[in-house]
């Protein structure tokens, strides 16, 4: 049985305790590798290594840092098939999706920040002939980066790339549910010549290894992506320690479809925004709001397309709906489907666990599920399910659609389908979400601010937002 290793001080090492946790292959429903059950001693060793490496890395000429990070991006590209396979086996997502999205975006993340740092500038402010001010943005020290299981390498690199590019060293912890690609990434870092201690990867449980990172006094900033409840817990630990925090949390994203939309585009993209990655993307549009005059037409056409989605072995190139990431998460999603029935919803397609055959007989599979007949205030339309489950509701007026869209504790993303440009601008202005897509979904420019309002998070990632998060700002004022 393969034993994944921690990456500390440039070496792949066993956990100090010598104990390991089972790592499941969700398509087969069985243990296929072991991951370190790391604790605070492993975290201490990682922080010590990062602190020793910081003077070298933070003072290294930025184009040298950039070259090493670009080399890592090149190695990700060269290992596309191996990394995509590993991601699919570990997470349950279709290998075609990992190959088309997860892994290419991981190398883009590295390459984007490796080059962005070369153009990262700051400001000067001249006070007539009295004084000149200039703003320094300096690397901070050891950054703690904690990432979730839904887009494992994609979100792992989305955090560590700007942290490293800005000159920090990193102690990172991927999710214990999907550790494999971060482990393979360690090997690429060694091959790329990343100096020892610059990046350290600790595997293990959130409440143990993760908590030890949050609590460590020599980690002054934390970048976290995960559930809202966990984000709240992390903030409660980190805030009294005056740590700088970036929290990318959950969502309950509305997908608003007006009668004047490009119907075929809205229909096609809504299937993707509902069920891509088995609906396990915080940006998925899980609440579909349709203008009443096209409601029946949309529901009928949408259900027909959903029924045609191939649920299958994630390693089959034709599979569109793969396995749910874990048995626990599958049970959570199924419990929400039962709740939907209790709340008076109609399951108009899907709603059940899929009994697969052959290799996947014991895997975790759920039919893509569409629910109608629910009000906007019920739990199903208020709580994040994070699976292949969407609701569809009609609306009559634009104001109603906006009220429903803004009517949850979350505010991550909204998608709007309309060919009326004036309406598009007006509704974008009214929506309480950090990201608004008009006539598209998941179109991503890495320079743009990424993140949510309300309980979807604190702060923004992406472009200069990320580089400013991972640097300390100092104003120097010199008398003329
Ligand atoms: O989160 P968890 P999950 C959200 C998504 C969903 C969730 C899915 O909407 O709600 O994340 O990820 C570690 N101290 N987003 O269920 O449990 C844990 O080990 C320190 C939003 O995995 O919060 C894992 O590595 N760490 C996002 C990580 O936190 C702790 C995009 C996340 O775990 C910890 C993607 C602790 N006490 C998913 N407890 C966005 N908005 O961009 C757990 N962890």
Short mmCIF file of C-alpha atoms in Angstrom, two decimals, residues 5 18-19 29 48 72 75 78 100 103 135 139 152 160 183 235 288 290 298 311 315 324 372 388 436 459 473-474:
data_model
loop_
_atom_site.label_atom_id
_atom_site.label_comp_id
_atom_site.label_asym_id
_atom_site.label_seq_id
_atom_site.Cartn_x
_atom_site.Cartn_y
_atom_site.Cartn_z
CA UNK A 5 5.09 11.36 2.67
CA UNK A 18 4.72 7.04 12.36
CA UNK A 19 0.92 6.84 12.12
CA UNK A 29 -15.10 2.72 -2.32
CA UNK A 48 11.54 25.63 11.35
CA UNK A 72 7.49 23.87 -11.81
CA UNK A 75 6.93 20.05 -15.06
CA UNK A 78 4.99 17.49 -18.79
CA UNK A 100 -9.00 19.57 -19.31
CA UNK A 103 -4.16 20.16 -14.07
CA UNK A 135 5.06 52.33 -0.63
CA UNK A 139 7.45 39.43 1.80
CA UNK A 152 -7.23 19.64 -5.09
CA UNK A 160 1.01 28.69 -2.85
CA UNK A 183 2.32 14.71 -2.86
CA UNK A 235 -10.91 32.92 12.17
CA UNK A 288 -31.85 28.20 -10.92
CA UNK A 290 -36.27 31.17 -14.47
CA UNK A 298 -36.62 25.53 -19.72
CA UNK A 311 -22.86 8.66 -15.01
CA UNK A 315 -11.63 6.65 -15.90
CA UNK A 324 -18.78 11.78 -5.06
CA UNK A 372 -38.89 21.94 -8.23
CA UNK A 388 -25.15 17.17 -8.01
CA UNK A 436 -21.14 38.13 -11.44
CA UNK A 459 -10.70 39.05 1.26
CA UNK A 473 2.75 47.18 3.16
CA UNK A 474 5.08 49.93 4.46
#
